[in-house]
Amino acid sequence: MAEVNRAYEKGDLSRLQELLYEWTTSPERLKGESVGDELVKVIRNIARVENRIAAIDNEINYFMNSEIQQLRKRIEEVGNEGRDLLLEMADDLDRDIRESKAEGYDILLKLVNKMDGCRLFSE
């Protein structure tokens, strides 16, 4: 019930639907003790496990194709060449920051030079 409440509070409709499906197909909902009832319970348990395996496969695929995973692979490939990709990226970023600052200072200097001799306030 706590999971249902969390999903409801988050407005997570897909999770609510998953929980409803799990509840309606739960083997524990069957009260009978006959061989047929036990067979249905086993079949439902198998289906539940198969669904969970499929969900885990989807999560693994999502992770394997994520940007962070792609970066990790690239770091490993470059590392095999004896290079440090993160250090290279940091150096590139530092260079870009220095260049941007220099451009900003140049623009500021041009503005100051243009304003030199101009009256900012009338006397």
GROMACS .gro file of N, CA and C in nm:
model
  369
    1MET      N    1   0.082  -0.119   0.000
    1MET     CA    2   0.000   0.000   0.000
    1MET      C    3   0.087   0.126   0.000
    2ALA      N    4   0.201   0.119   0.068
    2ALA     CA    5   0.290   0.235   0.073
    2ALA      C    6   0.340   0.270  -0.067
    3GLU      N    7   0.369   0.167  -0.148
    3GLU     CA    8   0.414   0.191  -0.284
    3GLU      C    9   0.306   0.259  -0.366
    4VAL      N   10   0.183   0.217  -0.346
    4VAL     CA   11   0.070   0.278  -0.416
    4VAL      C   12   0.060   0.425  -0.377
    5ASN      N   13   0.072   0.453  -0.249
    5ASN     CA   14   0.064   0.592  -0.202
    5ASN      C   15   0.176   0.677  -0.262
    6ARG      N   16   0.299   0.622  -0.266
    6ARG     CA   17   0.411   0.697  -0.324
    6ARG      C   18   0.387   0.726  -0.471
    7ALA      N   19   0.343   0.625  -0.544
    7ALA     CA   20   0.316   0.644  -0.687
    7ALA      C   21   0.205   0.746  -0.708
    8TYR      N   22   0.102   0.740  -0.624
    8TYR     CA   23  -0.009   0.834  -0.635
    8TYR      C   24   0.039   0.977  -0.608
    9GLU      N   25   0.119   0.994  -0.502
    9GLU     CA   26   0.170   1.127  -0.467
    9GLU      C   27   0.257   1.185  -0.578
   10LYS      N   28   0.332   1.099  -0.645
   10LYS     CA   29   0.419   1.144  -0.755
   10LYS      C   30   0.341   1.163  -0.885
   11GLY      N   31   0.217   1.113  -0.887
   11GLY     CA   32   0.140   1.119  -1.011
   11GLY      C   33   0.191   1.021  -1.115
   12ASP      N   34   0.252   0.912  -1.070
   12ASP     CA   35   0.314   0.813  -1.158
   12ASP      C   36   0.209   0.709  -1.200
   13LEU      N   37   0.136   0.742  -1.306
   13LEU     CA   38   0.027   0.656  -1.352
   13LEU      C   39   0.078   0.520  -1.398
   14SER      N   40   0.191   0.517  -1.467
   14SER     CA   41   0.241   0.388  -1.515
   14SER      C   42   0.277   0.296  -1.398
   15ARG      N   43   0.334   0.353  -1.291
   15ARG     CA   44   0.367   0.271  -1.173
   15ARG      C   45   0.239   0.222  -1.106
   16LEU      N   46   0.138   0.308  -1.099
   16LEU     CA   47   0.009   0.266  -1.042
   16LEU      C   48  -0.050   0.151  -1.123
   17GLN      N   49  -0.040   0.160  -1.254
   17GLN     CA   50  -0.091   0.052  -1.339
   17GLN      C   51  -0.012  -0.077  -1.317
   18GLU      N   52   0.120  -0.065  -1.302
   18GLU     CA   53   0.202  -0.183  -1.274
   18GLU      C   54   0.160  -0.248  -1.143
   19LEU      N   55   0.141  -0.165  -1.041
   19LEU     CA   56   0.102  -0.218  -0.910
   19LEU      C   57  -0.036  -0.284  -0.915
   20LEU      N   58  -0.128  -0.225  -0.990
   20LEU     CA   59  -0.261  -0.285  -1.004
   20LEU      C   60  -0.250  -0.420  -1.074
   21TYR      N   61  -0.170  -0.426  -1.179
   21TYR     CA   62  -0.151  -0.552  -1.251
   21TYR      C   63  -0.090  -0.657  -1.159
   22GLU      N   64   0.014  -0.617  -1.084
   22GLU     CA   65   0.077  -0.711  -0.991
   22GLU      C   66  -0.024  -0.761  -0.888
   23TRP      N   67  -0.108  -0.673  -0.840
   23TRP     CA   68  -0.205  -0.712  -0.738
   23TRP      C   69  -0.310  -0.806  -0.795
   24THR      N   70  -0.362  -0.773  -0.915
   24THR     CA   71  -0.468  -0.857  -0.972
   24THR      C   72  -0.417  -0.993  -1.019
   25THR      N   73  -0.289  -1.001  -1.051
   25THR     CA   74  -0.235  -1.130  -1.097
   25THR      C   75  -0.154  -1.200  -0.990
   26SER      N   76  -0.156  -1.148  -0.871
   26SER     CA   77  -0.078  -1.205  -0.761
   26SER      C   78  -0.124  -1.346  -0.727
   27PRO      N   79  -0.029  -1.439  -0.717
   27PRO     CA   80  -0.065  -1.575  -0.678
   27PRO      C   81  -0.125  -1.581  -0.537
   28GLU      N   82  -0.088  -1.487  -0.453
   28GLU     CA   83  -0.138  -1.486  -0.315
   28GLU      C   84  -0.287  -1.457  -0.308
   29ARG      N   85  -0.344  -1.402  -0.414
   29ARG     CA   86  -0.487  -1.371  -0.414
   29ARG      C   87  -0.572  -1.497  -0.426
   30LEU      N   88  -0.513  -1.603  -0.477
   30LEU     CA   89  -0.588  -1.728  -0.490
   30LEU      C   90  -0.595  -1.797  -0.354
   31LYS      N   91  -0.714  -1.835  -0.314
   31LYS     CA   92  -0.733  -1.895  -0.181
   31LYS      C   93  -0.744  -2.048  -0.188
   32GLY      N   94  -0.772  -2.099  -0.305
   32GLY     CA   95  -0.794  -2.243  -0.317
   32GLY      C   96  -0.668  -2.323  -0.293
   33GLU      N   97  -0.687  -2.450  -0.259
   33GLU     CA   98  -0.574  -2.538  -0.230
   33GLU      C   99  -0.571  -2.658  -0.324
   34SER      N  100  -0.655  -2.656  -0.426
   34SER     CA  101  -0.658  -2.770  -0.518
   34SER      C  102  -0.534  -2.768  -0.607
   35VAL      N  103  -0.513  -2.878  -0.677
   35VAL     CA  104  -0.400  -2.888  -0.768
   35VAL      C  105  -0.410  -2.780  -0.876
   36GLY      N  106  -0.530  -2.755  -0.924
   36GLY     CA  107  -0.551  -2.650  -1.025
   36GLY      C  108  -0.514  -2.513  -0.972
   37ASP      N  109  -0.555  -2.485  -0.846
   37ASP     CA  110  -0.522  -2.356  -0.784
   37ASP      C  111  -0.371  -2.341  -0.769
   38GLU      N  112  -0.306  -2.448  -0.727
   38GLU     CA  113  -0.160  -2.444  -0.711
   38GLU      C  114  -0.092  -2.423  -0.846
   39LEU      N  115  -0.144  -2.486  -0.950
   39LEU     CA  116  -0.088  -2.470  -1.084
   39LEU      C  117  -0.102  -2.324  -1.130
   40VAL      N  118  -0.218  -2.265  -1.106
   40VAL     CA  119  -0.239  -2.124  -1.142
   40VAL      C  120  -0.140  -2.035  -1.066
   41LYS      N  121  -0.118  -2.065  -0.938
   41LYS     CA  122  -0.022  -1.987  -0.858
   41LYS      C  123   0.118  -1.996  -0.918
   42VAL      N  124   0.158  -2.118  -0.955
   42VAL     CA  125   0.291  -2.137  -1.013
   42VAL      C  126   0.303  -2.061  -1.146
   43ILE      N  127   0.200  -2.071  -1.228
   43ILE     CA  128   0.201  -2.001  -1.358
   43ILE      C  129   0.210  -1.850  -1.336
   44ARG      N  130   0.136  -1.799  -1.240
   44ARG     CA  131   0.140  -1.655  -1.211
   44ARG      C  132   0.278  -1.614  -1.158
   45ASN      N  133   0.337  -1.698  -1.075
   45ASN     CA  134   0.472  -1.668  -1.026
   45ASN      C  135   0.573  -1.665  -1.140
   46ILE      N  136   0.561  -1.761  -1.231
   46ILE     CA  137   0.651  -1.764  -1.347
   46ILE      C  138   0.632  -1.637  -1.431
   47ALA      N  139   0.509  -1.598  -1.454
   47ALA     CA  140   0.482  -1.476  -1.532
   47ALA      C  141   0.539  -1.354  -1.463
   48ARG      N  142   0.525  -1.350  -1.331
   48ARG     CA  143   0.578  -1.236  -1.254
   48ARG      C  144   0.730  -1.229  -1.269
   49VAL      N  145   0.797  -1.343  -1.258
   49VAL     CA  146   0.943  -1.347  -1.271
   49VAL      C  147   0.984  -1.307  -1.413
   50GLU      N  148   0.914  -1.358  -1.513
   50GLU     CA  149   0.945  -1.323  -1.652
   50GLU      C  150   0.929  -1.173  -1.676
   51ASN      N  151   0.823  -1.115  -1.620
   51ASN     CA  152   0.801  -0.970  -1.634
   51ASN      C  153   0.913  -0.892  -1.567
   52ARG      N  154   0.955  -0.938  -1.451
   52ARG     CA  155   1.063  -0.869  -1.379
   52ARG      C  156   1.194  -0.879  -1.457
   53ILE      N  157   1.221  -0.996  -1.514
   53ILE     CA  158   1.342  -1.013  -1.596
   53ILE      C  159   1.338  -0.919  -1.716
   54ALA      N  160   1.223  -0.908  -1.781
   54ALA     CA  161   1.209  -0.817  -1.895
   54ALA      C  162   1.232  -0.672  -1.852
   55ALA      N  163   1.180  -0.634  -1.736
   55ALA     CA  164   1.200  -0.498  -1.686
   55ALA      C  165   1.348  -0.472  -1.657
   56ILE      N  166   1.415  -0.571  -1.599
   56ILE     CA  167   1.559  -0.557  -1.571
   56ILE      C  168   1.637  -0.546  -1.701
   57ASP      N  169   1.601  -0.626  -1.801
   57ASP     CA  170   1.667  -0.617  -1.933
   57ASP      C  171   1.651  -0.477  -1.991
   58ASN      N  172   1.531  -0.420  -1.978
   58ASN     CA  173   1.507  -0.284  -2.028
   58ASN      C  174   1.594  -0.183  -1.954
   59GLU      N  175   1.605  -0.199  -1.824
   59GLU     CA  176   1.689  -0.107  -1.745
   59GLU      C  177   1.835  -0.120  -1.785
   60ILE      N  178   1.882  -0.242  -1.807
   60ILE     CA  179   2.020  -0.264  -1.849
   60ILE      C  180   2.044  -0.200  -1.985
   61ASN      N  181   1.951  -0.221  -2.080
   61ASN     CA  182   1.966  -0.161  -2.213
   61ASN      C  183   1.967  -0.009  -2.205
   62TYR      N  184   1.881   0.047  -2.121
   62TYR     CA  185   1.877   0.192  -2.104
   62TYR      C  186   2.012   0.241  -2.051
   63PHE      N  187   2.064   0.172  -1.951
   63PHE     CA  188   2.193   0.213  -1.894
   63PHE      C  189   2.305   0.199  -1.996
   64MET      N  190   2.308   0.088  -2.068
   64MET     CA  191   2.417   0.064  -2.162
   64MET      C  192   2.418   0.167  -2.275
   65ASN      N  193   2.304   0.227  -2.304
   65ASN     CA  194   2.295   0.327  -2.410
   65ASN      C  195   2.295   0.470  -2.355
   66SER      N  196   2.311   0.486  -2.226
   66SER     CA  197   2.306   0.619  -2.166
   66SER      C  198   2.434   0.697  -2.198
   67GLU      N  199   2.424   0.828  -2.186
   67GLU     CA  200   2.539   0.913  -2.214
   67GLU      C  201   2.655   0.884  -2.119
   68ILE      N  202   2.624   0.860  -1.994
   68ILE     CA  203   2.731   0.834  -1.897
   68ILE      C  204   2.805   0.705  -1.931
   69GLN      N  205   2.731   0.605  -1.978
   69GLN     CA  206   2.794   0.479  -2.018
   69GLN      C  207   2.879   0.499  -2.143
   70GLN      N  208   2.830   0.579  -2.237
   70GLN     CA  209   2.908   0.608  -2.357
   70GLN      C  210   3.037   0.680  -2.320
   71LEU      N  211   3.028   0.774  -2.224
   71LEU     CA  212   3.147   0.844  -2.178
   71LEU      C  213   3.244   0.747  -2.111
   72ARG      N  214   3.191   0.656  -2.029
   72ARG     CA  215   3.277   0.557  -1.963
   72ARG      C  216   3.351   0.472  -2.066
   73LYS      N  217   3.279   0.429  -2.170
   73LYS     CA  218   3.342   0.349  -2.276
   73LYS      C  219   3.452   0.428  -2.345
   74ARG      N  220   3.423   0.554  -2.373
   74ARG     CA  221   3.521   0.639  -2.442
   74ARG      C  222   3.645   0.661  -2.355
   75ILE      N  223   3.623   0.683  -2.225
   75ILE     CA  224   3.735   0.700  -2.132
   75ILE      C  225   3.822   0.575  -2.132
   76GLU      N  226   3.757   0.459  -2.133
   76GLU     CA  227   3.831   0.332  -2.133
   76GLU      C  228   3.911   0.315  -2.262
   77GLU      N  229   3.847   0.346  -2.377
   77GLU     CA  230   3.916   0.333  -2.506
   77GLU      C  231   4.038   0.423  -2.512
   78VAL      N  232   4.019   0.549  -2.472
   78VAL     CA  233   4.129   0.645  -2.475
   78VAL      C  234   4.235   0.606  -2.373
   79GLY      N  235   4.193   0.553  -2.260
   79GLY     CA  236   4.287   0.508  -2.158
   79GLY      C  237   4.376   0.396  -2.209
   80ASN      N  238   4.321   0.310  -2.295
   80ASN     CA  239   4.400   0.202  -2.354
   80ASN      C  240   4.510   0.257  -2.445
   81GLU      N  241   4.491   0.381  -2.492
   81GLU     CA  242   4.592   0.447  -2.574
   81GLU      C  243   4.693   0.523  -2.488
   82GLY      N  244   4.676   0.514  -2.356
   82GLY     CA  245   4.767   0.583  -2.265
   82GLY      C  246   4.731   0.728  -2.240
   83ARG      N  247   4.609   0.765  -2.274
   83ARG     CA  248   4.565   0.904  -2.255
   83ARG      C  249   4.462   0.910  -2.143
   84ASP      N  250   4.445   1.031  -2.088
   84ASP     CA  251   4.347   1.055  -1.983
   84ASP      C  252   4.241   1.149  -2.039
   85LEU      N  253   4.128   1.093  -2.080
   85LEU     CA  254   4.024   1.171  -2.146
   85LEU      C  255   3.968   1.280  -2.055
   86LEU      N  256   3.947   1.249  -1.929
   86LEU     CA  257   3.892   1.350  -1.838
   86LEU      C  258   3.989   1.467  -1.822
   87LEU      N  259   4.117   1.438  -1.814
   87LEU     CA  260   4.218   1.544  -1.805
   87LEU      C  261   4.218   1.627  -1.933
   88GLU      N  262   4.208   1.561  -2.047
   88GLU     CA  263   4.203   1.632  -2.174
   88GLU      C  264   4.079   1.722  -2.182
   89MET      N  265   3.965   1.669  -2.136
   89MET     CA  266   3.842   1.748  -2.136
   89MET      C  267   3.855   1.868  -2.043
   90ALA      N  268   3.916   1.849  -1.927
   90ALA     CA  269   3.936   1.959  -1.832
   90ALA      C  270   4.028   2.065  -1.892
   91ASP      N  271   4.135   2.021  -1.960
   91ASP     CA  272   4.226   2.115  -2.025
   91ASP      C  273   4.154   2.194  -2.134
   92ASP      N  274   4.071   2.125  -2.214
   92ASP     CA  275   3.994   2.193  -2.318
   92ASP      C  276   3.900   2.297  -2.257
   93LEU      N  277   3.837   2.260  -2.149
   93LEU     CA  278   3.744   2.351  -2.082
   93LEU      C  279   3.819   2.472  -2.027
   94ASP      N  280   3.934   2.449  -1.965
   94ASP     CA  281   4.015   2.561  -1.915
   94ASP      C  282   4.055   2.655  -2.029
   95ARG      N  283   4.096   2.598  -2.143
   95ARG     CA  284   4.134   2.679  -2.258
   95ARG      C  285   4.014   2.761  -2.308
   96ASP      N  286   3.898   2.697  -2.317
   96ASP     CA  287   3.777   2.768  -2.362
   96ASP      C  288   3.742   2.882  -2.268
   97ILE      N  289   3.757   2.859  -2.139
   97ILE     CA  290   3.728   2.964  -2.040
   97ILE      C  291   3.825   3.080  -2.057
   98ARG      N  292   3.954   3.049  -2.073
   98ARG     CA  293   4.054   3.155  -2.092
   98ARG      C  294   4.024   3.237  -2.218
   99GLU      N  295   3.989   3.167  -2.327
   99GLU     CA  296   3.958   3.236  -2.453
   99GLU      C  297   3.834   3.323  -2.438
  100SER      N  298   3.733   3.273  -2.370
  100SER     CA  299   3.611   3.351  -2.349
  100SER      C  300   3.638   3.474  -2.263
  101LYS      N  301   3.719   3.457  -2.161
  101LYS     CA  302   3.756   3.572  -2.077
  101LYS      C  303   3.832   3.676  -2.158
  102ALA      N  304   3.926   3.630  -2.241
  102ALA     CA  305   4.004   3.722  -2.324
  102ALA      C  306   3.913   3.798  -2.419
  103GLU      N  307   3.817   3.728  -2.481
  103GLU     CA  308   3.721   3.795  -2.569
  103GLU      C  309   3.639   3.898  -2.492
  104GLY      N  310   3.598   3.861  -2.372
  104GLY     CA  311   3.521   3.954  -2.289
  104GLY      C  312   3.602   4.077  -2.253
  105TYR      N  313   3.729   4.057  -2.218
  105TYR     CA  314   3.816   4.171  -2.186
  105TYR      C  315   3.837   4.259  -2.309
  106ASP      N  316   3.853   4.198  -2.427
  106ASP     CA  317   3.870   4.276  -2.550
  106ASP      C  318   3.747   4.361  -2.577
  107ILE      N  319   3.630   4.304  -2.561
  107ILE     CA  320   3.506   4.378  -2.581
  107ILE      C  321   3.496   4.493  -2.481
  108LEU      N  322   3.527   4.465  -2.357
  108LEU     CA  323   3.523   4.568  -2.253
  108LEU      C  324   3.622   4.680  -2.285
  109LEU      N  325   3.742   4.645  -2.328
  109LEU     CA  326   3.843   4.745  -2.362
  109LEU      C  327   3.796   4.832  -2.478
  110LYS      N  328   3.736   4.771  -2.580
  110LYS     CA  329   3.684   4.847  -2.694
  110LYS      C  330   3.575   4.944  -2.649
  111LEU      N  331   3.488   4.899  -2.561
  111LEU     CA  332   3.382   4.986  -2.510
  111LEU      C  333   3.441   5.103  -2.432
  112VAL      N  334   3.539   5.074  -2.349
  112VAL     CA  335   3.603   5.181  -2.271
  112VAL      C  336   3.671   5.280  -2.364
  113ASN      N  337   3.740   5.232  -2.467
  113ASN     CA  338   3.807   5.320  -2.562
  113ASN      C  339   3.706   5.405  -2.639
  114LYS      N  340   3.592   5.348  -2.675
  114LYS     CA  341   3.489   5.424  -2.745
  114LYS      C  342   3.432   5.533  -2.656
  115MET      N  343   3.424   5.503  -2.529
  115MET     CA  344   3.364   5.598  -2.436
  115MET      C  345   3.464   5.703  -2.390
  116ASP      N  346   3.592   5.680  -2.416
  116ASP     CA  347   3.694   5.775  -2.375
  116ASP      C  348   3.668   5.908  -2.446
  117GLY      N  349   3.657   6.009  -2.371
  117GLY     CA  350   3.629   6.141  -2.426
  117GLY      C  351   3.481   6.173  -2.434
  118CYS      N  352   3.397   6.074  -2.418
  118CYS     CA  353   3.252   6.100  -2.418
  118CYS      C  354   3.212   6.143  -2.279
  119ARG      N  355   3.118   6.231  -2.277
  119ARG     CA  356   3.066   6.273  -2.147
  119ARG      C  357   2.954   6.179  -2.107
  120LEU      N  358   2.968   6.122  -1.992
  120LEU     CA  359   2.863   6.035  -1.942
  120LEU      C  360   2.755   6.115  -1.872
  121PHE      N  361   2.797   6.223  -1.809
  121PHE     CA  362   2.702   6.307  -1.736
  121PHE      C  363   2.717   6.449  -1.786
  122SER      N  364   2.610   6.515  -1.808
  122SER     CA  365   2.620   6.655  -1.849
  122SER      C  366   2.647   6.741  -1.727
  123GLU      N  367   2.729   6.840  -1.746
  123GLU     CA  368   2.766   6.926  -1.634
  123GLU      C  369   2.679   7.048  -1.629
   0.00000   0.00000   0.00000
